[in-house]
CSV table of C-alpha atoms and ligand atoms in Angstrom, one decimal:
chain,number,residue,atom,x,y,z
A,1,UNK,CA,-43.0,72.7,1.7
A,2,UNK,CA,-43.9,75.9,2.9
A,3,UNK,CA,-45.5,76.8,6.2
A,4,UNK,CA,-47.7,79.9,7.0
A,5,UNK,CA,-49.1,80.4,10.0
A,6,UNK,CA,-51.8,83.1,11.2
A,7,UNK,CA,-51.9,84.3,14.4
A,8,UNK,CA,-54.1,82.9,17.5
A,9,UNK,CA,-56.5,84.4,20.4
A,10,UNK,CA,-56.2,81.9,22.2
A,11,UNK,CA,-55.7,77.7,22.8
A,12,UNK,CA,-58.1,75.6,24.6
A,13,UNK,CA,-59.6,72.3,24.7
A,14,UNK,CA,-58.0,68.8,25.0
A,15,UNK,CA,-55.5,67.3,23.0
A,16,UNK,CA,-52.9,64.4,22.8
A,17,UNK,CA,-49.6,64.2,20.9
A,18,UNK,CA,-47.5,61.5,19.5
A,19,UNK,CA,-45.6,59.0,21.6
A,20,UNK,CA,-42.1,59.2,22.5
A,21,UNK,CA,-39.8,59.3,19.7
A,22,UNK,CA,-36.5,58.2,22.7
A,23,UNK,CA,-39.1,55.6,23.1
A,24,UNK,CA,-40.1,54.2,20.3
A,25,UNK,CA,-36.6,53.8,18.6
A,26,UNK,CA,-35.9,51.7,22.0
A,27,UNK,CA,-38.4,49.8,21.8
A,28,UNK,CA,-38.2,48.3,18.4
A,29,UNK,CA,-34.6,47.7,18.7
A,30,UNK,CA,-35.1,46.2,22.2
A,31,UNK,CA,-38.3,44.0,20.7
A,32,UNK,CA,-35.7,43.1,17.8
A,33,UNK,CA,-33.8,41.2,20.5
A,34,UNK,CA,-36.4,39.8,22.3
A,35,UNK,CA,-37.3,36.3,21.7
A,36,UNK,CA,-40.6,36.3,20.5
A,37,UNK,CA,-43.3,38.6,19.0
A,38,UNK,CA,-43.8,41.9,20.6
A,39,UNK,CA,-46.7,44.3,20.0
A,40,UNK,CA,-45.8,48.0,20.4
A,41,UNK,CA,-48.9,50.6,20.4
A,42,UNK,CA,-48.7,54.5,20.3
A,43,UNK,CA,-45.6,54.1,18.5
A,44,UNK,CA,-44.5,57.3,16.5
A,45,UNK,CA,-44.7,56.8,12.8
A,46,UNK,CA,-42.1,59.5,12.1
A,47,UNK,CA,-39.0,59.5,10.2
A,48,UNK,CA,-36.5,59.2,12.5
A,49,UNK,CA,-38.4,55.9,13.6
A,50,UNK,CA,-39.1,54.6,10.6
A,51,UNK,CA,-35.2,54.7,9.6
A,52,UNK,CA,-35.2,52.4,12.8
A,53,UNK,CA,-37.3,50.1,11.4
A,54,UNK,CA,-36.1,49.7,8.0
A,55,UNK,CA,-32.4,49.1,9.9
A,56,UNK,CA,-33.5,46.1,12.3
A,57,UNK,CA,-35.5,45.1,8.4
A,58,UNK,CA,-32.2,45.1,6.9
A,59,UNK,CA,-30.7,43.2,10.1
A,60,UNK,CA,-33.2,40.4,9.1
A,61,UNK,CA,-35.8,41.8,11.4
A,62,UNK,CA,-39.8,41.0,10.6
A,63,UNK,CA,-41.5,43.7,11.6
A,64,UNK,CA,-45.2,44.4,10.8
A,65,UNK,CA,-46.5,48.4,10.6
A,66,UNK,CA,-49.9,49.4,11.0
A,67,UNK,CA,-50.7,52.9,11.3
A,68,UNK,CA,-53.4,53.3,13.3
A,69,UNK,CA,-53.8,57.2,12.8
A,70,UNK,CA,-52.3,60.4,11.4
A,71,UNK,CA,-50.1,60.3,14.6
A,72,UNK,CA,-49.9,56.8,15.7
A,73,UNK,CA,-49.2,53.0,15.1
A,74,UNK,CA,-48.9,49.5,16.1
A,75,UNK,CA,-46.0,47.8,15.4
A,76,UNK,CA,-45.5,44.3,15.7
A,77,UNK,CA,-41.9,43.4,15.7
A,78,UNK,CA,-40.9,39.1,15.4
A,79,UNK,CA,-37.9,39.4,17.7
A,80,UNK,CA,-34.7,37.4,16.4
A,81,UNK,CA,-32.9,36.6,19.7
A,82,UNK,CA,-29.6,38.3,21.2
A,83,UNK,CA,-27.3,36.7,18.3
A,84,UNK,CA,-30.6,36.3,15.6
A,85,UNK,CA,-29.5,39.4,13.8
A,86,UNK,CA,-27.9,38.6,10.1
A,87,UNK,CA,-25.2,40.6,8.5
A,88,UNK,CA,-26.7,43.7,6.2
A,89,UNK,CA,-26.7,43.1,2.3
A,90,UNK,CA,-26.0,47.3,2.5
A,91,UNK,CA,-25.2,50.2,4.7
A,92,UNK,CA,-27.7,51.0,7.1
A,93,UNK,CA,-29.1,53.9,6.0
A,94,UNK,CA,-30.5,55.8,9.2
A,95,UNK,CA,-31.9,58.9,7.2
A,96,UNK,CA,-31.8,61.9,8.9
A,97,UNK,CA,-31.5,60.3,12.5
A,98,UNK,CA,-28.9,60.5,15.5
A,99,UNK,CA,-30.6,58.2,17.6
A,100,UNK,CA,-30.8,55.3,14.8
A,101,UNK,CA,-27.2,55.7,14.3
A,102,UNK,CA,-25.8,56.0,17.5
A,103,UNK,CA,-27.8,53.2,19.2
A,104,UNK,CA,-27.9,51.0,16.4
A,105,UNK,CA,-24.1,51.5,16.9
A,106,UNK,CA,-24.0,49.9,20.1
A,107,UNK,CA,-25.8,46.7,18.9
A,108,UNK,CA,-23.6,46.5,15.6
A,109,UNK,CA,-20.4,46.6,18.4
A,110,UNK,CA,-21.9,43.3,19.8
A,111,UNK,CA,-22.3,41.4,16.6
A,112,UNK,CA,-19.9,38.8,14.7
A,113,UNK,CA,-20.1,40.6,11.2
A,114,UNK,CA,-19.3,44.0,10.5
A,115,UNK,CA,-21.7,47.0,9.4
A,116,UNK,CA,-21.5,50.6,7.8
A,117,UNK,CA,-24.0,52.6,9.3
A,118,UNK,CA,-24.6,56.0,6.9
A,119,UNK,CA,-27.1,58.7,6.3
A,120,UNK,CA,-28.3,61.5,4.6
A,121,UNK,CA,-26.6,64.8,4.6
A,122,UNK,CA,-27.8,66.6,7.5
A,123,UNK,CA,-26.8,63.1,9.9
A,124,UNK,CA,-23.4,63.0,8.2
A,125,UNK,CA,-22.7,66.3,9.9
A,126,UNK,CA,-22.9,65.0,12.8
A,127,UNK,CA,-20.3,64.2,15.6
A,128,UNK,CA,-19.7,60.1,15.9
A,129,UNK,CA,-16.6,59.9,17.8
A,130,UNK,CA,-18.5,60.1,20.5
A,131,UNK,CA,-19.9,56.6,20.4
A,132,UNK,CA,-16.9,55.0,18.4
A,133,UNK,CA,-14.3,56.2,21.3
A,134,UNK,CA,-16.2,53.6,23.8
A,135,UNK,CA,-17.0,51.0,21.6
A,136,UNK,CA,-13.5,50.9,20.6
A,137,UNK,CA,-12.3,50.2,24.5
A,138,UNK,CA,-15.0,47.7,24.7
A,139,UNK,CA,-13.4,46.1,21.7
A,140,UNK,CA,-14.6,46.7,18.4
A,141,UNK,CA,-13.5,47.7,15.4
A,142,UNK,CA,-14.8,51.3,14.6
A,143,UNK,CA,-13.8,53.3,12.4
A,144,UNK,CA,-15.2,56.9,11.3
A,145,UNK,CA,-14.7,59.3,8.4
A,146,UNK,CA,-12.8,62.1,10.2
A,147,UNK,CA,-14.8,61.7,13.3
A,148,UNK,CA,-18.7,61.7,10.9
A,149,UNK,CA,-20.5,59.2,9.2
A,150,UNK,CA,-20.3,56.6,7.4
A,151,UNK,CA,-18.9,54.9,10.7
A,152,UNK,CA,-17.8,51.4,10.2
A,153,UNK,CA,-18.3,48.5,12.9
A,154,UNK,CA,-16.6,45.0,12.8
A,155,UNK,CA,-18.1,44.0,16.4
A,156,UNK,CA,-18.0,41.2,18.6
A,157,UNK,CA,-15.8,39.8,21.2
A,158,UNK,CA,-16.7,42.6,23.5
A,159,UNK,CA,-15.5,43.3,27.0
A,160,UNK,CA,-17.3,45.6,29.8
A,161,UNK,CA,-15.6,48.8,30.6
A,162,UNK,CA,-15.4,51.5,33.1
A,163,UNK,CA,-16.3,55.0,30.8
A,164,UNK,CA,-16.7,58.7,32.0
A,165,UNK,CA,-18.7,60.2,29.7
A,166,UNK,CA,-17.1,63.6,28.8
A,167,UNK,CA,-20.8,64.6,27.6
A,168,UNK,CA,-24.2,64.1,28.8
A,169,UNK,CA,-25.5,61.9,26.2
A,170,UNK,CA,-28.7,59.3,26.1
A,171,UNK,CA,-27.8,58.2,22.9
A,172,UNK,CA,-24.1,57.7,23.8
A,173,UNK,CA,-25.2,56.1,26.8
A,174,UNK,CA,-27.3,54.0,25.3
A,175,UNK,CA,-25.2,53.0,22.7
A,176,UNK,CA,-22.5,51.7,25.4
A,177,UNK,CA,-25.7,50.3,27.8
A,178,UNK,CA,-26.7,48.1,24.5
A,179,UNK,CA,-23.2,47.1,23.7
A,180,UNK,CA,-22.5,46.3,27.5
A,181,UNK,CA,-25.4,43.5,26.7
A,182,UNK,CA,-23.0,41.7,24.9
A,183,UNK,CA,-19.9,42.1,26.7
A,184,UNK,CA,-18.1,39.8,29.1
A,185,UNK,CA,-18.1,41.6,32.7
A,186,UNK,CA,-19.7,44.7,34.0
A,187,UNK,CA,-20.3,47.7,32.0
A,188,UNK,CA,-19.9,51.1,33.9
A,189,UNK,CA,-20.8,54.8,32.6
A,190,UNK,CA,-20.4,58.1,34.5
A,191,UNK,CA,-22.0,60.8,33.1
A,192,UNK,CA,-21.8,63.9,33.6
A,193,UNK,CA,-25.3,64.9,33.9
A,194,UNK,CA,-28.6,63.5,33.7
A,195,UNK,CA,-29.1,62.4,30.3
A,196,UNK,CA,-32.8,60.7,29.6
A,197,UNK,CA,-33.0,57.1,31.2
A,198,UNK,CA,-35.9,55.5,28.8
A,199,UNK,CA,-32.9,52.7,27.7
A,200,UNK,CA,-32.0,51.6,31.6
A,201,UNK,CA,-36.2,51.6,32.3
A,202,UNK,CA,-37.1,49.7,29.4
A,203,UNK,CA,-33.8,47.1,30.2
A,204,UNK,CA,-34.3,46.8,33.2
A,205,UNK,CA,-38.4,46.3,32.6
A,206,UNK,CA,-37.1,43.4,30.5
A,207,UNK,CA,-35.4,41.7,33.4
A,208,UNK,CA,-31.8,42.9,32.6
A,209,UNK,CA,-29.3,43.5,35.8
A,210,UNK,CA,-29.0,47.7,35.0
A,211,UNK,CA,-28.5,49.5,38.5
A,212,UNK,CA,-27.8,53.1,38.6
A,213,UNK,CA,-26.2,54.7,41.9
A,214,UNK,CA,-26.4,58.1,41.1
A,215,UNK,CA,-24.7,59.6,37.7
A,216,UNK,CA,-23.0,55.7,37.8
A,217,UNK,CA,-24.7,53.1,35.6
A,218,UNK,CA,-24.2,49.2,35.6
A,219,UNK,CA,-25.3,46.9,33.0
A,220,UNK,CA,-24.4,43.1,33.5
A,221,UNK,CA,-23.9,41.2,30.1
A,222,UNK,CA,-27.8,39.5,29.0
A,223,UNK,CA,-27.6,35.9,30.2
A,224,UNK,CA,-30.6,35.1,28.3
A,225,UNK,CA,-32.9,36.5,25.7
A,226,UNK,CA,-34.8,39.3,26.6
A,227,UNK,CA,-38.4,38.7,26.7
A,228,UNK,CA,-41.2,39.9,24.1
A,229,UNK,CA,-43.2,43.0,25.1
A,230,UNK,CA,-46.8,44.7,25.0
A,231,UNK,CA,-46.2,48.4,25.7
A,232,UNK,CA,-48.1,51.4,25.0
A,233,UNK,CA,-45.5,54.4,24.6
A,234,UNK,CA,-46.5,57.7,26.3
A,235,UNK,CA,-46.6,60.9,24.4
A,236,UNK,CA,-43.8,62.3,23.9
A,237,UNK,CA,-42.8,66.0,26.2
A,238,UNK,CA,-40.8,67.2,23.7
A,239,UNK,CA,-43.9,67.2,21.1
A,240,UNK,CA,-45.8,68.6,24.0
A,241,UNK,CA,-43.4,71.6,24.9
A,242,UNK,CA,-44.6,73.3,21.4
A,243,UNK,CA,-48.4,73.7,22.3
A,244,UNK,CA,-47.4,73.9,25.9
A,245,UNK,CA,-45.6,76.8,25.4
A,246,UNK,CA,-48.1,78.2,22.6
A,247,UNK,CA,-51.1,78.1,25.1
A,248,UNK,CA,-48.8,80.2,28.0
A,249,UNK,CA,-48.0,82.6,25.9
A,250,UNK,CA,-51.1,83.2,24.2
A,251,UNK,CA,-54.0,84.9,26.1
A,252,UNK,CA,-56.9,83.4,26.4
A,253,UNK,CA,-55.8,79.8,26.5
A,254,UNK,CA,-56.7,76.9,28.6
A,255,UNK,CA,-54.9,73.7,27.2
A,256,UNK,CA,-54.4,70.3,28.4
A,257,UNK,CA,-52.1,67.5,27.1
A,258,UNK,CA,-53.0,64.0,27.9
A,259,UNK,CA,-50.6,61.3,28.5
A,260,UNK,CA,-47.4,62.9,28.4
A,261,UNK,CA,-44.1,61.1,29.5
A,262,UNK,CA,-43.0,63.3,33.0
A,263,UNK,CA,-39.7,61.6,33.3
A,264,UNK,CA,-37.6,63.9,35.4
A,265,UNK,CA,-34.9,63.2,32.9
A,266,UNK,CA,-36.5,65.3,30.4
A,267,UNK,CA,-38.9,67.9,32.1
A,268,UNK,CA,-36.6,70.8,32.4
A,269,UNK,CA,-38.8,72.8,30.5
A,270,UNK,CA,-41.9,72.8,33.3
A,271,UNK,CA,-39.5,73.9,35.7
A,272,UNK,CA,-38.0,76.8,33.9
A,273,UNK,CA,-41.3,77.8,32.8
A,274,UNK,CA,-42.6,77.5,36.0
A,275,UNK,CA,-39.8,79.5,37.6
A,276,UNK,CA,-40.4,82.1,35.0
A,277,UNK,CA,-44.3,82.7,36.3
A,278,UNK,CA,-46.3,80.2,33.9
A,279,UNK,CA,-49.3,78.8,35.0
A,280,UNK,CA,-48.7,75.0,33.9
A,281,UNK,CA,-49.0,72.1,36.3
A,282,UNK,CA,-49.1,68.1,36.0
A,283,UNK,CA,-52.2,66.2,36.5
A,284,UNK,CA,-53.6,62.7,36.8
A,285,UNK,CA,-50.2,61.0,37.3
A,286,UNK,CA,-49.6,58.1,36.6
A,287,UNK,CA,-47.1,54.8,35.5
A,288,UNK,CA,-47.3,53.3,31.5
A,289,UNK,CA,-44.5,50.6,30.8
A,290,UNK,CA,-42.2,51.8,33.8
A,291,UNK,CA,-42.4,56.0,32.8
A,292,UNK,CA,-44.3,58.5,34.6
A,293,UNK,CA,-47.3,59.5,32.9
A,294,UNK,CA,-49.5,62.6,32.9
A,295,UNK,CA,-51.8,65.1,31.9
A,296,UNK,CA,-50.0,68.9,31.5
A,297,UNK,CA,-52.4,71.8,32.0
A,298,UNK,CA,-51.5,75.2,30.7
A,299,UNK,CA,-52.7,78.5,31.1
A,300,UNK,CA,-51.8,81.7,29.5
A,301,UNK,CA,-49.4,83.6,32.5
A,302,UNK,CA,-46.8,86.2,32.6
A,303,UNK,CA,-43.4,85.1,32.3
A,304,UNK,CA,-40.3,87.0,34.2
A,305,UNK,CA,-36.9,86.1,32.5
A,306,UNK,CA,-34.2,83.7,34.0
A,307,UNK,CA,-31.0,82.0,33.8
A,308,UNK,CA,-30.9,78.4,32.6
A,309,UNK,CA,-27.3,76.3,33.1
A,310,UNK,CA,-25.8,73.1,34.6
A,311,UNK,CA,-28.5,69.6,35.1
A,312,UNK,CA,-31.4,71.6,34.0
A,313,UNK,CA,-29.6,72.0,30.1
A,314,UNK,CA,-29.1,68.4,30.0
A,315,UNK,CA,-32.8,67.8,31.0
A,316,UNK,CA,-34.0,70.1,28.4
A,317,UNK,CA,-31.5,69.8,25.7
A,318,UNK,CA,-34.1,69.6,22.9
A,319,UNK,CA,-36.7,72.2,23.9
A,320,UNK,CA,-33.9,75.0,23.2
A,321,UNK,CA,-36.1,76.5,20.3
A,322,UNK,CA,-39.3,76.8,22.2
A,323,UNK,CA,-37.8,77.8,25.3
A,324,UNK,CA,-36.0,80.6,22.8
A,325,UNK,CA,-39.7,81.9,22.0
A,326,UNK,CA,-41.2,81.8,25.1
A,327,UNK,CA,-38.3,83.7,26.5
A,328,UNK,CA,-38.4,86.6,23.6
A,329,UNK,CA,-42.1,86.9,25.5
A,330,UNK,CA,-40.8,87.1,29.3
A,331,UNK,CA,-40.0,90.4,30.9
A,332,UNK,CA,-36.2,90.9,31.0
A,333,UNK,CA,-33.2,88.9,30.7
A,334,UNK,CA,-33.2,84.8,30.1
A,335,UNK,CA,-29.7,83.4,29.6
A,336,UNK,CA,-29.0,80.4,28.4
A,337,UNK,CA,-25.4,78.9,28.9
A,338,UNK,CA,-23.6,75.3,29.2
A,339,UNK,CA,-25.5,74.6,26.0
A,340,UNK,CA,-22.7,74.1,23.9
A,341,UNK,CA,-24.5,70.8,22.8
A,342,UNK,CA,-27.1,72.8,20.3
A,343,UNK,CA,-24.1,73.2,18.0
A,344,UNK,CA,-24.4,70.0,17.4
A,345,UNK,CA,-28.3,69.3,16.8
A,346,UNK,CA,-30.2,68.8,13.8
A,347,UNK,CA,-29.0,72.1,13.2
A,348,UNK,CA,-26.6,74.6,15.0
A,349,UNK,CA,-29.6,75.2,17.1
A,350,UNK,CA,-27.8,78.5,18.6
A,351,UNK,CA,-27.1,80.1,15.9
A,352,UNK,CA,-30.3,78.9,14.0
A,353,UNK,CA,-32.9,80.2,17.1
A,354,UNK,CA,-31.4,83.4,17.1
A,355,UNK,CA,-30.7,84.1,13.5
A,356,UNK,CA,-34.8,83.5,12.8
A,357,UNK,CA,-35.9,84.5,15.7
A,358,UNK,CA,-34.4,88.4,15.5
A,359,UNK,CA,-36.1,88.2,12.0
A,360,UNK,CA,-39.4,88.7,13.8
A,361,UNK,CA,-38.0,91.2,16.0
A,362,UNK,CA,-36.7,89.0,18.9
A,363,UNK,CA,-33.6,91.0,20.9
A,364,UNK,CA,-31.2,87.9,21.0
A,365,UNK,CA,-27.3,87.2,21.3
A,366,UNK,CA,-25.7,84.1,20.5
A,367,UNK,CA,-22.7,82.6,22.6
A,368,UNK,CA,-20.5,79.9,22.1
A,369,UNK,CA,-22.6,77.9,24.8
A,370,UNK,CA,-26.0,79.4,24.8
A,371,UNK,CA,-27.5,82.8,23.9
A,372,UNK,CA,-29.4,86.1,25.6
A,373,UNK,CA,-32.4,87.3,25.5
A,374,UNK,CA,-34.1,90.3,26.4
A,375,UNK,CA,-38.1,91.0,26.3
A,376,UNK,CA,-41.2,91.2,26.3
A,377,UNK,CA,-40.7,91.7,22.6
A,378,UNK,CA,-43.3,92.1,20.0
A,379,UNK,CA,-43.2,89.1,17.0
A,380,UNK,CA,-43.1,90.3,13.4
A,381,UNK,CA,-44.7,88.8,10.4
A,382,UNK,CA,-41.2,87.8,8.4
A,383,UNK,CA,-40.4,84.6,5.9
A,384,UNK,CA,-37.6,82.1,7.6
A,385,UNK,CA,-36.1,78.9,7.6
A,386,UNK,CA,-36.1,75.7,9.3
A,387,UNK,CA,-32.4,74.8,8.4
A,388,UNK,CA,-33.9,71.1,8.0
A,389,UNK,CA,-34.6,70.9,11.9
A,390,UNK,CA,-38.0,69.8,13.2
A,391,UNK,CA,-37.6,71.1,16.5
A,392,UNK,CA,-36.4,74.6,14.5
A,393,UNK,CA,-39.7,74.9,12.3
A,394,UNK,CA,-42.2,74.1,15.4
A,395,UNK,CA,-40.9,76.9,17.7
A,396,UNK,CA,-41.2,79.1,14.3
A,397,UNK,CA,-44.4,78.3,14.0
A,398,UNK,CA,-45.6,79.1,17.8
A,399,UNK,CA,-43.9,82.0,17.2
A,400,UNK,CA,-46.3,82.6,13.8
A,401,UNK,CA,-49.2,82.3,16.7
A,402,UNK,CA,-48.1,85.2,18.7
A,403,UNK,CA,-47.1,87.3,15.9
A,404,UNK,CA,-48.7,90.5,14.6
A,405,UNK,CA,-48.8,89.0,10.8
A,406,UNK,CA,-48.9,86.0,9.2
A,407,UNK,CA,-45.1,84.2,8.8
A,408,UNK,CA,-43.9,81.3,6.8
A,409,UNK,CA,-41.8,78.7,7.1
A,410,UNK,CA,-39.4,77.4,4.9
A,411,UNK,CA,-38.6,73.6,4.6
A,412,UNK,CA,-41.4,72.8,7.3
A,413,UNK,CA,-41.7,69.4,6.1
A,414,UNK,CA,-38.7,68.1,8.3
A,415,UNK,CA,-41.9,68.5,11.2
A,416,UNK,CA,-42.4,65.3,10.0
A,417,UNK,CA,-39.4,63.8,11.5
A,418,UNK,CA,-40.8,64.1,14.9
A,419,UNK,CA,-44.1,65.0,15.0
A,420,UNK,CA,-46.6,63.9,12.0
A,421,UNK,CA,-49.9,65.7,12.8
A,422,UNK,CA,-48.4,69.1,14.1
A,423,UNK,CA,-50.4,71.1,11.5
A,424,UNK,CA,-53.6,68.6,12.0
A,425,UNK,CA,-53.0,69.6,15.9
A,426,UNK,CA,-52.9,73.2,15.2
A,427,UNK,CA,-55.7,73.5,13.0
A,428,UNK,CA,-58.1,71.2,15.4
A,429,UNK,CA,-57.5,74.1,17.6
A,430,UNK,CA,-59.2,76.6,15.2
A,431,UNK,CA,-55.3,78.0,14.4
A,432,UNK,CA,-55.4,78.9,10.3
A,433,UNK,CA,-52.6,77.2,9.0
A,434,UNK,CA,-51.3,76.6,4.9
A,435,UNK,CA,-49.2,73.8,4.2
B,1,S3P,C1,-31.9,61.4,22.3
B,1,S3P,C2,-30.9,62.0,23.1
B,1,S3P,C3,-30.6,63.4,22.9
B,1,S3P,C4,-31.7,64.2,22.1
B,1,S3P,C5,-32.2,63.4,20.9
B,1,S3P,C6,-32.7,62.1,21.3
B,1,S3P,C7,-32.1,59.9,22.6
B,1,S3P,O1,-29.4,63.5,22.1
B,1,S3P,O2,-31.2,65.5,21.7
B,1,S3P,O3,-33.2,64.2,20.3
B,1,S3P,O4,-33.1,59.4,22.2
B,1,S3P,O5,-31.3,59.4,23.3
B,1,S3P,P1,-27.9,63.5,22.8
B,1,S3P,O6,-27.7,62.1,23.3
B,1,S3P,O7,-27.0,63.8,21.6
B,1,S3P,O8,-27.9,64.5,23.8
C-alpha cells in the first residue's frame, strides 16, 4: 500500500497517540503470569503486539481483545500462574517482531518443555545471539540458526548469573530479567547504557525484588505468583516523536500530545531537539502505572545542528529516522555516531534514512555508526521506500509535510506495526493524505 502525502502550513490542535508498544508487549506477557485476571486498557492493537498475544494464546493463554478504537484496546488476559504455561502445539510465530521474540525468549528459558520461536522474513534477519549467549549461562538449552531465527529453547532448571551486557539492550535485558524470575539465586546485568526500564517498573509494580544501583540490575527469583493487574498504558514517545517533530518543523504549528510516557530512558529526542533550538516542552506531569506521564507541547522553532553520541543514542535508539528529518531542516552540521545499533533495526536504519532521505534532496553521509548531515535543506517531491520499517515510512512521511511536492511512500502499510491510526492522525489535522 502506497502512501502520498501533500504538504502542510502548519499543525495545531490537540491530539493523543497510541500506547506504548515496550509496554504493552510487557504487560501481556507479565498478566500471562499473574495469577488471576488482569485488565489492560490503552493497549496498542498493532502488529508487533498482536504477535504477543497470539504467542502467550499458543502457550495456553486466555486472553480476551476488545478494540476499543482505531488506536486503542482493552485486553483482558486470564493469567496462568508462573509454571501455568503449556508446551506450544507449533513454533511461535512472532511475525515481524524483536520484542515478541526476544522476551518471549526469556520466559521459554524458564519453562520445563522446549519451544521454537520463528518469524517472518524481515525478524529472521535479525541478530539472536544476543539473548541465547545469556540464557545459555543461565542454563538452557538454546540453540540458533547461525546466530538468527528460528531459535530453539529447551528451558528450565535455571540458575541466576552475573552478565555484562556488551550492548545496551531492553529487550536483551528483559529477556535475562524474565528468565532471572525463574532462576535459583540472584540475577545480575550491567549494561552498558541506559536501555528503557518499562520491564524492572512493571516487576517491581508487581511486588518482585528488582533493585537497580546504577547501570547494575538485580532480580531475585519470583517466590510467588505475580499478582493480576489494572493498568492503563501511556502513549507511547516514540509514536509521539513523528508529529512532534512535524509540528517544529513546520511553520505555523501549535501542537500538543496528551499522555505521553516521559521515561528518561527513552526521551533523548526532547533533549536533542531542545539543544538544537526547538520550542517543545513537557506539561501537566504526571505518574500512570509507575511511568512518568505528560503532555508535550510543540511549536514550530529554528533548529541549529548538533552532535548526538554516547547515553543519549541508547535513549533515542528508535527516533533515528525522525531525528534524520528534522536534522536535514537545522542549520549546519548534526552528527550522529555510536549508532551502530540501526544496522540492526527493522531495517538497516543508516543506510535506509540516508538512501531516501537524499532522494528528496537531503545532504547526508552514512558511517558505519551513524551518519552526517548538513542543512537547512529544501525537501523534494520524489517516490521512496519504506524497506518494511514502520519507523522508516513515518519520518518519510513528515518529510512529505515539509516538502515542496507531493511524495509517496512505498510499502507504508508496515505503519501498522506500531502505530494504527497514523494516517487517521494526520488527516484529523487537515494534512491531505492517500492511502
Ligand atoms: C525495545 C527495545 C529496543 C527498541 C525496540 C523495542 C523493547 O530494541 O529498538 O523498538 O521493547 O525493549 P533493542 O533492545 O534491540 O535496543
Amino acid at each position: 500500500m502506497p502512501l502520498t502525502i501533500s504538504p502542510s502550513s502548519g499543525l495545531q490542535g490537540t491530539i493523543t497517540v497510541p500506547g506504548d508498544k515496550s509496554i504493552s508487549h510487557r504487560a501481556a506477557m507479565l498478566a500471562a503470569l499473574a495469577n488471576g485476571t488482569s485488565r489492560l486498557t490503552n493497549w496498542l492493537p498493532a502488529g508487533d503486539c498482536l504477535a504477543t498475544l497470539d504467542a502467550l494464546r499458543a502457550l495456553g493463554v486466555r486472553i480476551d481483545f476488545q478494540q476499543t478504537a482505531e488506536t486503542a484496546a482493552t485486553v483482558t488476559v486470564h493469567g496462568v500462574g508462573l509454571h501455568g504455561f503449556s508446551a506450544p502445539e507449533k513454533s511461535l510465530n512472532c511475525q515481524g517482531s524483536g520484542t515478541t521474540m526476544r522476551l518471549l525468549s526469556g520466559l521459554m528459558a524458564g519453562q520445563a518443555f522446549s519451544t521454537v520461536l520463528d518469524g517472518h522474513e524481515g525478524l529472521r534477519r535479525r541478530p539472536m545471539e544476543r539473548v541465547a549467549r545469556p540464557l545459555r549461562q543461565m542454563g538452557a538449552t538454546v540453540v540458533t540458526r547461525d546466530g538468527y531465527p528460528p531459535i530453539y529453547i529447551d528451558g528450565g532448571n535455571l540458575h541466576g548469573i552475573e552478565y555484562r551486557m556488551p550492548i545496551a539492550s531492553g529487550q536483551v535485558k528483559s529477556a535475562i530479567l524474565l528468565a532471572g524470575l525463574y532462576a535459583e539465586g540472584t540475577t545480575i546485568v550491567h549494561q552498558p547504557g541506559p536501555a528503557r526500564d518499562h520491564t524492572e517498573v512493571l516487576l517491581r509494580s508487581l511486588g518482585v525484588s528488582v533493585e537497580t544501583d546504577g547501570s547494575t540490575i538485580r532480580v531475585q527469583p519470583a517466590q510467588t505468583n505475580l499478582p493480576a493487574m489494572d493498568i492503563a498504558i501511556p502513549a507511547d514517545f516514540s509514536s509521539a516523536a513523528f508529529p512532534l517533530v512535524a509540528a517544529v518543523l513546520i511553520p505555523n504549528s501549535q501542537l500538543r500530545i496528551t499522555g505521553v510516557n516521559t521515561n528518561p530512558t527513552r526521551t533523548g529526542l526532547l533533549d536533542m531537539l531542545t539543544a538544537m533550538g526547538a520550542n517543545v516542552k513537557i506539561e501537566n506531569e504526571r505518574e500512570m502505572g509507575g511511568e512518568p506521564v505528560g503532555d508535550l507541547v510543540a511549536q514550530s522553532s529554528t533548529l541549529t545542528g548538533i552532535e548526538v553520541s554516547g547515553d543519549t543514542v541508547v535513549r533515542m535508539i528508535d527516533e533515528f529516522p525522525i531525528f534524520a528529518v528534522a536534522a536535514t531542516q537545522a542549520k549546519g552540521r548534526t552528527v550522529v555516531r555510536d549508532a551502530a545499533e540501526l544496522r540492526v533495526k527493522e531495517s538497516d536504519r543508516i543506510k535506509a534514512t540516508v538512501d531516501e532521505l537524499r532522494k528528496l534532496g537531503a545532504q547526508m553521509i552514512a558511517h558505519p555508526d551513524g551518519f552526517e548531515v548538513y542543512g537547512p535543506t529544501p525537501l523534494h517531491a520524489a517516490v521512496v521506500d519504506s524497506y518494511g520499517d514502520h519507523r522508516l515510512a513515518m519520518a518519510l512521511a513528515v518529510a512529505g509535510l515539509l516538502a515542496d511536492g507531493e511524495i509517496t511512500i512505498r510499502h507504508a502499510r508496515v505503519i501498522a506495526d506500531s502505530y494504527p491510526g497514523f494516517v487517521s492522525m494526520l488527516k484529523n489535522l487537515g494534512v491531505a493524505v492517500v492511502a
